[in-house]
């Protein structure tokens, strides 16, 4: 009981709580693939679920599928070389891993698509469910690229950590801009590429199970490798669809006078913490005296991705409660100070890795504490339980 009291810390003040009381979900999904393929599929599948099954249980189970998948990737490919033809000294990933990845990816995506439909079906939709869903989604931006990278590995026909970092920036950037867009406009414009990318990843894992990783260790078209095409698709989608549409929707809200924040400064404040993380992580990735990104890419991305998740979650809390987002993030500032100290001190690789490891542990523990406390505080406020559907009569009491 004493340990559990650690998770009773109240991060949300009364203004934030009052903002959640007024919250109404608003979104637009114009993707033909989502509307004509995925949503009908999820709507059909959800009918087979028992009505006592809590939507939050689907949300968390779907997230845990990805966590298990990522841990398997770390176990079979700790150095991220296993699928590289040039590094045959590293044991190959078992074929069964790709079948498991396809199954876990499909389950995660399906459960993520069904949780909202189960909530509406059982009449249990609440701001807590959306907060939990989107908060966990922010952490999946760390897991998806890490798992998919195992298909290609490093080397000439793979994806080196420097390029993988750029992919992370695009994936996380799209997620953050979508929620910043909602922070300003009040509407979540769901990206077209999300459902397509999830189905494509499942197909990629199934193809790798059938064809083997050696299939991807070759040129795809002319002098372009398969990873070249994948990177082009990710970045093409980010710069030609995500960024222009976000700017358009935000500008449209300002012209129409429907923007939720008064003035440009208040609207762009949430970008400060994300840009600070971008600048410090880029400096560490490309100017590390010991090339720490290449020495321990998984640890680097875990630290960077977890700090990003904390920044994104705090933005989600602010946009849902219609309160002003903090200008700077504590974990983000800690990350920046750590990077500055290491770049100025120019210490040994062992010391830099030790600092990276400590930063990763601090970031993961601090974010888990923040997120668990926030969700618990919201559950207590609304009289709900996380994984049990509370009877309305009991809730009223």
Short mmCIF file of C-alpha atoms in Angstrom, two decimals:
data_model
loop_
_atom_site.label_atom_id
_atom_site.label_comp_id
_atom_site.label_asym_id
_atom_site.label_seq_id
_atom_site.Cartn_x
_atom_site.Cartn_y
_atom_site.Cartn_z
CA UNK A 1 0.00 0.00 0.00
CA UNK A 2 2.90 2.36 0.82
CA UNK A 3 4.41 1.82 -2.64
CA UNK A 4 1.07 2.48 -4.34
CA UNK A 5 0.88 5.89 -2.65
CA UNK A 6 3.70 6.96 -4.95
CA UNK A 7 1.15 6.98 -7.77
CA UNK A 8 -1.27 9.29 -5.96
CA UNK A 9 0.73 12.41 -6.76
CA UNK A 10 -1.51 15.01 -8.45
CA UNK A 11 0.09 16.50 -11.53
CA UNK A 12 -3.14 18.12 -12.76
CA UNK A 13 -4.38 21.32 -11.12
CA UNK A 14 -8.03 22.32 -10.73
CA UNK A 15 -8.09 24.30 -13.99
CA UNK A 16 -7.01 21.23 -15.96
CA UNK A 17 -9.60 19.05 -14.23
CA UNK A 18 -12.35 21.58 -14.99
CA UNK A 19 -11.20 21.64 -18.60
CA UNK A 20 -11.64 17.87 -18.86
CA UNK A 21 -15.19 18.24 -17.48
CA UNK A 22 -16.03 20.41 -20.52
CA UNK A 23 -14.18 18.26 -23.06
CA UNK A 24 -15.92 17.01 -26.21
CA UNK A 25 -14.12 14.83 -28.72
CA UNK A 26 -13.92 16.20 -32.26
CA UNK A 27 -12.08 14.58 -35.15
CA UNK A 28 -12.07 14.25 -38.92
CA UNK A 29 -11.01 11.10 -40.75
CA UNK A 30 -11.17 11.55 -44.51
CA UNK A 31 -9.01 8.57 -45.45
CA UNK A 32 -10.87 6.33 -47.95
CA UNK A 33 -8.90 3.29 -46.78
CA UNK A 34 -9.82 3.91 -43.15
CA UNK A 35 -13.47 4.70 -43.84
CA UNK A 36 -14.20 1.95 -46.35
CA UNK A 37 -11.90 -0.85 -45.19
CA UNK A 38 -10.65 -0.57 -41.62
CA UNK A 39 -13.64 0.99 -39.84
CA UNK A 40 -16.16 -1.48 -41.32
CA UNK A 41 -13.82 -4.35 -40.36
CA UNK A 42 -13.47 -3.11 -36.78
CA UNK A 43 -17.20 -2.41 -36.57
CA UNK A 44 -17.94 -5.99 -37.60
CA UNK A 45 -15.32 -7.50 -35.30
CA UNK A 46 -16.33 -5.55 -32.18
CA UNK A 47 -19.77 -7.25 -32.23
CA UNK A 48 -18.08 -10.44 -31.03
CA UNK A 49 -16.69 -8.84 -27.88
CA UNK A 50 -18.61 -9.23 -24.60
CA UNK A 51 -20.19 -6.00 -23.38
CA UNK A 52 -18.51 -6.31 -19.99
CA UNK A 53 -15.07 -5.98 -21.59
CA UNK A 54 -13.64 -2.55 -20.77
CA UNK A 55 -12.36 -0.53 -23.77
CA UNK A 56 -9.25 0.49 -21.82
CA UNK A 57 -8.29 -3.17 -21.58
CA UNK A 58 -8.23 -3.33 -25.39
CA UNK A 59 -6.11 -0.17 -25.52
CA UNK A 60 -3.49 -1.41 -23.06
CA UNK A 61 -3.42 -4.95 -24.51
CA UNK A 62 -2.80 -3.55 -27.98
CA UNK A 63 0.06 -1.44 -26.66
CA UNK A 64 1.56 -4.40 -24.80
CA UNK A 65 1.56 -6.40 -28.06
CA UNK A 66 3.99 -3.85 -29.46
CA UNK A 67 6.07 -3.84 -26.29
CA UNK A 68 6.44 -7.63 -26.52
CA UNK A 69 7.33 -7.34 -30.20
CA UNK A 70 9.98 -4.71 -29.48
CA UNK A 71 11.49 -6.79 -26.66
CA UNK A 72 11.71 -9.77 -29.00
CA UNK A 73 13.49 -7.59 -31.54
CA UNK A 74 15.98 -6.47 -28.87
CA UNK A 75 16.54 -10.09 -27.80
CA UNK A 76 17.18 -11.46 -31.29
CA UNK A 77 18.93 -8.36 -32.68
CA UNK A 78 20.51 -6.40 -29.82
CA UNK A 79 23.09 -4.60 -31.99
CA UNK A 80 20.72 -4.10 -34.97
CA UNK A 81 23.04 -6.00 -37.34
CA UNK A 82 21.32 -9.41 -37.56
CA UNK A 83 19.65 -8.89 -40.97
CA UNK A 84 22.69 -7.27 -42.60
CA UNK A 85 24.37 -9.41 -45.25
CA UNK A 86 27.69 -7.62 -44.61
CA UNK A 87 27.76 -8.61 -40.95
CA UNK A 88 27.41 -12.38 -41.10
CA UNK A 89 29.09 -12.76 -37.70
CA UNK A 90 25.79 -11.78 -36.08
CA UNK A 91 23.23 -14.62 -35.78
CA UNK A 92 20.23 -14.34 -38.08
CA UNK A 93 16.80 -13.59 -36.64
CA UNK A 94 14.64 -16.77 -36.51
CA UNK A 95 11.94 -16.95 -39.19
CA UNK A 96 9.29 -17.36 -36.51
CA UNK A 97 10.00 -13.83 -35.29
CA UNK A 98 8.52 -12.36 -38.47
CA UNK A 99 5.35 -14.42 -38.15
CA UNK A 100 5.06 -13.31 -34.51
CA UNK A 101 5.68 -9.68 -35.54
CA UNK A 102 2.91 -9.85 -38.14
CA UNK A 103 0.49 -11.35 -35.59
CA UNK A 104 1.41 -8.89 -32.83
CA UNK A 105 1.29 -5.93 -35.23
CA UNK A 106 -2.13 -6.97 -36.53
CA UNK A 107 -3.46 -7.48 -33.00
CA UNK A 108 -2.12 -4.13 -31.83
CA UNK A 109 -3.60 -2.21 -34.74
CA UNK A 110 -6.92 -4.04 -34.52
CA UNK A 111 -7.32 -3.53 -30.78
CA UNK A 112 -6.38 0.13 -31.17
CA UNK A 113 -9.11 0.50 -33.77
CA UNK A 114 -11.72 -1.38 -31.74
CA UNK A 115 -11.33 0.32 -28.35
CA UNK A 116 -13.28 3.43 -29.35
CA UNK A 117 -16.02 1.38 -30.97
CA UNK A 118 -16.31 -0.79 -27.85
CA UNK A 119 -16.58 2.37 -25.75
CA UNK A 120 -19.46 3.71 -27.86
CA UNK A 121 -21.08 0.27 -27.96
CA UNK A 122 -21.06 0.00 -24.16
CA UNK A 123 -21.76 3.68 -23.50
CA UNK A 124 -18.51 4.04 -21.56
CA UNK A 125 -16.69 6.64 -23.61
CA UNK A 126 -14.84 9.19 -21.49
CA UNK A 127 -11.93 11.65 -21.67
CA UNK A 128 -9.90 9.12 -19.64
CA UNK A 129 -10.15 6.54 -22.42
CA UNK A 130 -9.01 9.00 -25.07
CA UNK A 131 -6.21 10.25 -22.83
CA UNK A 132 -4.97 6.71 -22.23
CA UNK A 133 -5.28 5.80 -25.91
CA UNK A 134 -3.44 8.81 -27.31
CA UNK A 135 -0.86 8.77 -24.53
CA UNK A 136 0.11 5.19 -25.34
CA UNK A 137 0.01 5.99 -29.06
CA UNK A 138 2.72 8.58 -28.46
CA UNK A 139 5.02 5.86 -27.10
CA UNK A 140 4.35 3.58 -30.08
CA UNK A 141 6.20 6.11 -32.24
CA UNK A 142 9.32 4.75 -30.52
CA UNK A 143 8.43 1.09 -31.04
CA UNK A 144 7.29 0.90 -34.67
CA UNK A 145 10.55 2.02 -36.35
CA UNK A 146 12.63 -0.05 -33.95
CA UNK A 147 10.75 -3.24 -34.85
CA UNK A 148 10.62 -2.54 -38.59
CA UNK A 149 14.36 -1.84 -38.70
CA UNK A 150 15.04 -5.50 -37.87
CA UNK A 151 13.93 -6.38 -41.42
CA UNK A 152 16.81 -4.50 -43.03
CA UNK A 153 19.58 -4.17 -40.44
CA UNK A 154 22.52 -1.86 -41.06
CA UNK A 155 25.02 -1.74 -43.92
CA UNK A 156 24.84 -0.96 -47.64
CA UNK A 157 21.35 -2.39 -48.08
CA UNK A 158 20.12 -1.52 -44.61
CA UNK A 159 19.36 1.56 -42.57
CA UNK A 160 22.19 3.00 -40.51
CA UNK A 161 21.29 4.66 -37.17
CA UNK A 162 21.71 8.13 -38.65
CA UNK A 163 19.01 7.51 -41.24
CA UNK A 164 16.85 5.74 -38.69
CA UNK A 165 17.04 8.88 -36.55
CA UNK A 166 15.64 10.87 -39.47
CA UNK A 167 12.80 8.36 -39.81
CA UNK A 168 12.05 8.83 -36.12
CA UNK A 169 11.86 12.58 -36.63
CA UNK A 170 9.27 12.14 -39.39
CA UNK A 171 7.15 9.61 -37.47
CA UNK A 172 7.22 11.56 -34.22
CA UNK A 173 6.84 14.85 -36.06
CA UNK A 174 3.63 13.70 -37.71
CA UNK A 175 2.19 12.57 -34.39
CA UNK A 176 3.14 15.79 -32.60
CA UNK A 177 1.90 18.09 -35.35
CA UNK A 178 -1.47 16.29 -35.41
CA UNK A 179 -1.99 16.99 -31.70
CA UNK A 180 -0.59 20.51 -31.91
CA UNK A 181 -3.06 21.07 -34.73
CA UNK A 182 -5.86 19.96 -32.40
CA UNK A 183 -4.46 22.18 -29.65
CA UNK A 184 -4.98 25.18 -31.95
CA UNK A 185 -8.09 24.19 -33.92
CA UNK A 186 -9.94 21.89 -31.50
CA UNK A 187 -10.20 19.19 -34.17
CA UNK A 188 -8.01 16.09 -34.53
CA UNK A 189 -7.38 15.61 -38.25
CA UNK A 190 -6.46 11.94 -38.47
CA UNK A 191 -3.57 11.29 -40.89
CA UNK A 192 -4.22 9.22 -44.00
CA UNK A 193 -1.01 7.27 -43.67
CA UNK A 194 -1.50 5.67 -40.25
CA UNK A 195 -3.80 2.75 -41.13
CA UNK A 196 -2.04 2.19 -44.45
CA UNK A 197 1.34 2.06 -42.71
CA UNK A 198 0.09 -0.49 -40.15
CA UNK A 199 -1.23 -2.82 -42.84
CA UNK A 200 1.98 -2.32 -44.85
CA UNK A 201 4.11 -3.29 -41.83
CA UNK A 202 2.12 -6.49 -41.30
CA UNK A 203 2.59 -7.27 -44.99
CA UNK A 204 6.31 -6.54 -44.70
CA UNK A 205 6.72 -8.99 -41.83
CA UNK A 206 4.74 -11.70 -43.63
CA UNK A 207 6.81 -11.18 -46.80
CA UNK A 208 10.01 -11.44 -44.75
CA UNK A 209 8.75 -14.67 -43.17
CA UNK A 210 8.19 -16.15 -46.65
CA UNK A 211 11.15 -14.65 -48.55
CA UNK A 212 13.73 -14.24 -45.79
CA UNK A 213 15.75 -11.15 -44.91
CA UNK A 214 18.22 -11.77 -47.75
CA UNK A 215 15.53 -10.75 -50.20
CA UNK A 216 15.79 -7.12 -49.02
CA UNK A 217 19.60 -7.11 -49.25
CA UNK A 218 19.59 -6.03 -52.88
CA UNK A 219 18.68 -3.13 -55.14
CA UNK A 220 14.97 -2.59 -55.65
CA UNK A 221 14.88 -0.18 -58.60
CA UNK A 222 18.07 0.88 -60.35
CA UNK A 223 20.51 2.11 -57.69
CA UNK A 224 17.79 2.46 -55.05
CA UNK A 225 17.59 -0.07 -52.24
CA UNK A 226 14.40 -1.10 -50.48
CA UNK A 227 15.22 1.08 -47.44
CA UNK A 228 15.79 4.01 -49.83
CA UNK A 229 12.22 3.62 -51.05
CA UNK A 230 10.87 3.24 -47.51
CA UNK A 231 12.65 6.39 -46.33
CA UNK A 232 11.40 8.30 -49.40
CA UNK A 233 7.80 7.26 -48.67
CA UNK A 234 8.05 8.24 -44.99
CA UNK A 235 9.64 11.61 -45.69
CA UNK A 236 7.55 12.27 -48.78
CA UNK A 237 4.39 11.74 -46.76
CA UNK A 238 5.65 13.97 -43.95
CA UNK A 239 6.72 16.93 -46.07
CA UNK A 240 4.07 16.79 -48.81
CA UNK A 241 1.01 15.81 -46.73
CA UNK A 242 1.49 16.26 -42.98
CA UNK A 243 3.29 19.61 -42.81
CA UNK A 244 1.32 21.45 -45.56
CA UNK A 245 -2.06 20.18 -44.30
CA UNK A 246 -1.23 21.13 -40.71
CA UNK A 247 -0.25 24.65 -41.76
CA UNK A 248 -3.39 24.91 -43.91
CA UNK A 249 -5.76 23.78 -41.14
CA UNK A 250 -4.16 26.05 -38.53
CA UNK A 251 -4.20 29.05 -40.91
CA UNK A 252 -7.82 28.28 -41.80
CA UNK A 253 -8.79 28.31 -38.13
CA UNK A 254 -7.09 31.69 -37.64
CA UNK A 255 -8.81 33.18 -40.69
CA UNK A 256 -12.19 31.89 -39.56
CA UNK A 257 -11.60 33.01 -35.98
CA UNK A 258 -12.17 29.48 -34.64
CA UNK A 259 -8.67 29.06 -33.21
CA UNK A 260 -8.79 28.07 -29.54
CA UNK A 261 -5.72 30.07 -28.52
CA UNK A 262 -5.65 33.85 -28.64
CA UNK A 263 -2.64 35.05 -30.56
CA UNK A 264 0.17 33.40 -32.46
CA UNK A 265 2.55 33.19 -29.48
CA UNK A 266 0.14 31.17 -27.33
CA UNK A 267 -0.55 28.89 -30.29
CA UNK A 268 3.07 28.05 -31.07
CA UNK A 269 4.25 27.70 -27.44
CA UNK A 270 3.92 23.87 -27.46
CA UNK A 271 6.46 23.72 -30.30
CA UNK A 272 9.24 25.11 -28.08
CA UNK A 273 9.76 21.94 -26.01
CA UNK A 274 9.68 19.74 -29.12
CA UNK A 275 12.16 21.97 -30.97
CA UNK A 276 14.52 21.98 -27.97
CA UNK A 277 14.46 18.17 -27.96
CA UNK A 278 15.01 18.14 -31.72
CA UNK A 279 18.02 20.45 -31.51
CA UNK A 280 19.66 18.66 -28.56
CA UNK A 281 19.07 15.15 -29.93
CA UNK A 282 20.41 16.14 -33.37
CA UNK A 283 23.50 17.65 -31.76
CA UNK A 284 24.07 14.46 -29.77
CA UNK A 285 23.41 12.19 -32.74
CA UNK A 286 25.79 13.95 -35.12
CA UNK A 287 28.38 15.61 -32.86
CA UNK A 288 28.90 13.01 -30.14
CA UNK A 289 32.68 12.69 -29.56
CA UNK A 290 32.26 8.92 -29.40
CA UNK A 291 29.52 8.51 -32.01
CA UNK A 292 27.15 7.24 -29.32
CA UNK A 293 24.24 6.89 -31.74
CA UNK A 294 26.09 4.15 -33.63
CA UNK A 295 27.59 2.64 -30.46
CA UNK A 296 24.21 2.09 -28.78
CA UNK A 297 21.31 3.04 -31.08
CA UNK A 298 18.60 1.25 -29.10
CA UNK A 299 19.52 3.07 -25.89
CA UNK A 300 19.79 6.39 -27.73
CA UNK A 301 16.35 6.03 -29.33
CA UNK A 302 14.75 4.84 -26.10
CA UNK A 303 15.94 7.91 -24.21
CA UNK A 304 15.04 10.28 -27.03
CA UNK A 305 11.68 8.58 -27.69
CA UNK A 306 10.63 8.52 -24.04
CA UNK A 307 11.36 12.22 -23.55
CA UNK A 308 9.38 12.92 -26.72
CA UNK A 309 6.50 10.84 -25.34
CA UNK A 310 6.43 12.87 -22.14
CA UNK A 311 6.36 16.13 -24.11
CA UNK A 312 3.59 14.80 -26.38
CA UNK A 313 1.50 13.54 -23.43
CA UNK A 314 1.63 16.92 -21.73
CA UNK A 315 0.50 18.53 -24.99
CA UNK A 316 -2.40 16.05 -25.18
CA UNK A 317 -3.43 16.93 -21.61
CA UNK A 318 -3.34 20.64 -22.47
CA UNK A 319 -5.31 20.34 -25.70
CA UNK A 320 -7.99 18.14 -24.12
CA UNK A 321 -8.40 20.43 -21.09
CA UNK A 322 -8.06 23.62 -23.16
CA UNK A 323 -5.35 24.92 -20.88
CA UNK A 324 -2.10 26.59 -21.84
CA UNK A 325 0.69 24.15 -22.63
CA UNK A 326 3.94 24.53 -20.71
CA UNK A 327 6.69 26.28 -22.63
CA UNK A 328 9.45 23.89 -21.54
CA UNK A 329 9.44 20.29 -20.39
CA UNK A 330 11.43 19.17 -17.33
CA UNK A 331 12.66 15.94 -18.92
CA UNK A 332 13.43 17.82 -22.12
CA UNK A 333 15.57 20.31 -20.21
CA UNK A 334 17.36 17.48 -18.39
CA UNK A 335 18.04 15.82 -21.76
CA UNK A 336 19.38 19.08 -23.18
CA UNK A 337 21.66 19.73 -20.18
CA UNK A 338 23.01 16.17 -20.35
CA UNK A 339 23.83 16.56 -24.04
CA UNK A 340 25.46 19.96 -23.49
CA UNK A 341 27.61 18.60 -20.68
CA UNK A 342 28.76 15.58 -22.68
CA UNK A 343 29.55 17.59 -25.82
CA UNK A 344 31.53 20.16 -23.86
CA UNK A 345 33.34 17.63 -21.66
CA UNK A 346 34.19 15.26 -24.55
CA UNK A 347 34.57 12.25 -22.27
CA UNK A 348 35.20 8.57 -23.03
CA UNK A 349 32.68 6.26 -24.70
CA UNK A 350 32.15 4.35 -21.45
CA UNK A 351 31.25 7.52 -19.56
CA UNK A 352 28.97 8.73 -22.35
CA UNK A 353 27.17 5.38 -22.47
CA UNK A 354 26.80 5.42 -18.69
CA UNK A 355 25.22 8.87 -18.85
CA UNK A 356 22.93 7.72 -21.68
CA UNK A 357 21.90 4.68 -19.66
CA UNK A 358 21.15 6.75 -16.55
CA UNK A 359 19.23 9.29 -18.63
CA UNK A 360 17.17 6.48 -20.18
CA UNK A 361 16.27 5.00 -16.80
CA UNK A 362 15.35 8.41 -15.36
CA UNK A 363 13.24 9.27 -18.41
CA UNK A 364 11.34 5.96 -18.41
CA UNK A 365 10.68 5.99 -14.64
CA UNK A 366 9.72 9.67 -14.59
CA UNK A 367 7.36 9.32 -17.55
CA UNK A 368 5.72 6.17 -16.18
CA UNK A 369 5.17 7.95 -12.86
CA UNK A 370 3.70 10.98 -14.60
CA UNK A 371 1.40 8.95 -16.82
CA UNK A 372 0.19 6.55 -14.13
CA UNK A 373 -0.51 9.43 -11.76
CA UNK A 374 -2.37 11.44 -14.40
CA UNK A 375 -4.55 8.49 -15.43
CA UNK A 376 -5.26 7.59 -11.80
CA UNK A 377 -6.15 11.21 -11.00
CA UNK A 378 -8.56 11.31 -13.94
CA UNK A 379 -10.13 7.96 -13.01
CA UNK A 380 -10.70 9.16 -9.45
CA UNK A 381 -12.21 12.42 -10.67
CA UNK A 382 -14.69 10.74 -13.01
CA UNK A 383 -15.42 7.86 -10.62
CA UNK A 384 -14.16 5.23 -13.04
CA UNK A 385 -11.97 2.15 -12.89
CA UNK A 386 -9.31 1.52 -15.49
CA UNK A 387 -10.18 -2.00 -16.62
CA UNK A 388 -13.69 -2.57 -15.28
CA UNK A 389 -16.89 -1.05 -16.60
CA UNK A 390 -18.48 0.75 -13.66
CA UNK A 391 -22.25 0.57 -13.35
CA UNK A 392 -23.75 4.03 -13.76
CA UNK A 393 -25.68 3.70 -10.50
CA UNK A 394 -22.53 2.79 -8.60
CA UNK A 395 -20.64 5.61 -10.34
CA UNK A 396 -23.27 8.13 -9.28
CA UNK A 397 -22.90 7.09 -5.65
#
